[in-house]
C-alpha positions as MATLAB code, in Angstrom:
seq = 'MQIKDLKKNDIILSKQLGTPIKGKLLESPIQGKGIKKVILIYAYGEEVGMFNEHGSIPISDIVAVKKNDTWINITKEVI';
ca = [
      98.054  108.543  100.202;
      97.247  111.392  102.773;
      95.899  114.715  102.194;
      99.330  116.180  102.349;
     100.328  114.528   99.472;
      97.842  116.225   97.331;
      98.678  118.974   94.991;
      96.758  122.323   93.317;
      95.317  120.760   89.892;
      94.987  117.413   90.840;
      91.946  115.543   90.416;
      90.056  113.980   93.150;
      86.971  112.175   94.046;
      84.680  113.847   96.846;
      81.864  112.799   98.495;
      80.255  116.267   99.222;
      76.949  115.879   97.537;
      76.384  112.441   98.847;
      77.566  109.922   95.998;
      81.396  110.740   94.699;
      82.135  113.136   92.092;
      84.874  113.984   90.316;
      86.640  117.599   91.169;
      89.522  119.585   90.396;
      91.815  121.223   93.386;
      91.974  124.848   92.720;
      94.539  125.333   95.750;
      96.742  122.999   97.416;
      95.932  121.913  101.093;
      99.145  122.403  102.630;
      99.359  126.019  103.976;
     102.461  127.320  106.119;
     102.997  124.274  108.356;
      99.968  122.588  108.334;
      96.930  121.072  106.532;
      93.715  123.375  105.872;
      90.564  122.170  107.046;
      88.505  123.145  104.140;
      89.639  123.654  100.262;
      88.090  124.914   97.304;
      87.877  122.777   94.358;
      85.853  122.944   90.850;
      83.167  120.329   91.364;
      82.070  118.252   88.343;
      78.300  118.008   89.339;
      77.085  117.210   85.781;
      77.985  113.633   86.741;
      74.898  113.602   88.703;
      72.657  115.927   86.857;
      74.078  118.743   88.852;
      75.799  122.189   87.584;
      79.561  121.788   87.467;
      80.746  125.012   89.903;
      83.542  126.235   92.327;
      83.038  125.640   96.135;
      84.795  124.957   99.259;
      84.765  121.652  100.930;
      85.883  120.152  104.276;
      88.887  118.022  103.343;
      87.617  114.970  105.424;
      84.777  114.988  102.156;
      88.217  113.925   99.997;
      88.016  109.778   99.112;
      90.682  109.317   96.314;
      92.681  111.225   94.061;
      93.620  110.148   90.313;
      97.443  109.833   89.877;
      98.754  107.982   86.665;
      95.357  107.096   85.176;
      94.785  105.387   88.993;
      92.268  105.991   91.530;
      94.416  105.990   94.861;
      92.519  106.190   98.293;
      93.047  108.664  100.988;
      93.976  107.676  104.410;
      92.461  109.961  106.720;
      95.063  109.545  109.858;
      96.695  113.115  109.185;
      93.616  115.231  108.678;
];
């Protein structure tokens, strides 16, 4: 799966804290004709002993997306 296939409210794994944690996309990565470089998510930091909070992350930190209860890796070709 590629970044352009992600949609708002998708559950993702991101590595912005070092170890992969779950997060929820709060916006679509597609903007106009292109793909955003930074995207707003709700990060579930409680998985690693931190707070849950909203924040922006680079799209290159997105590792996988959860679709139909299965984690699908993100390919980095179209970033």
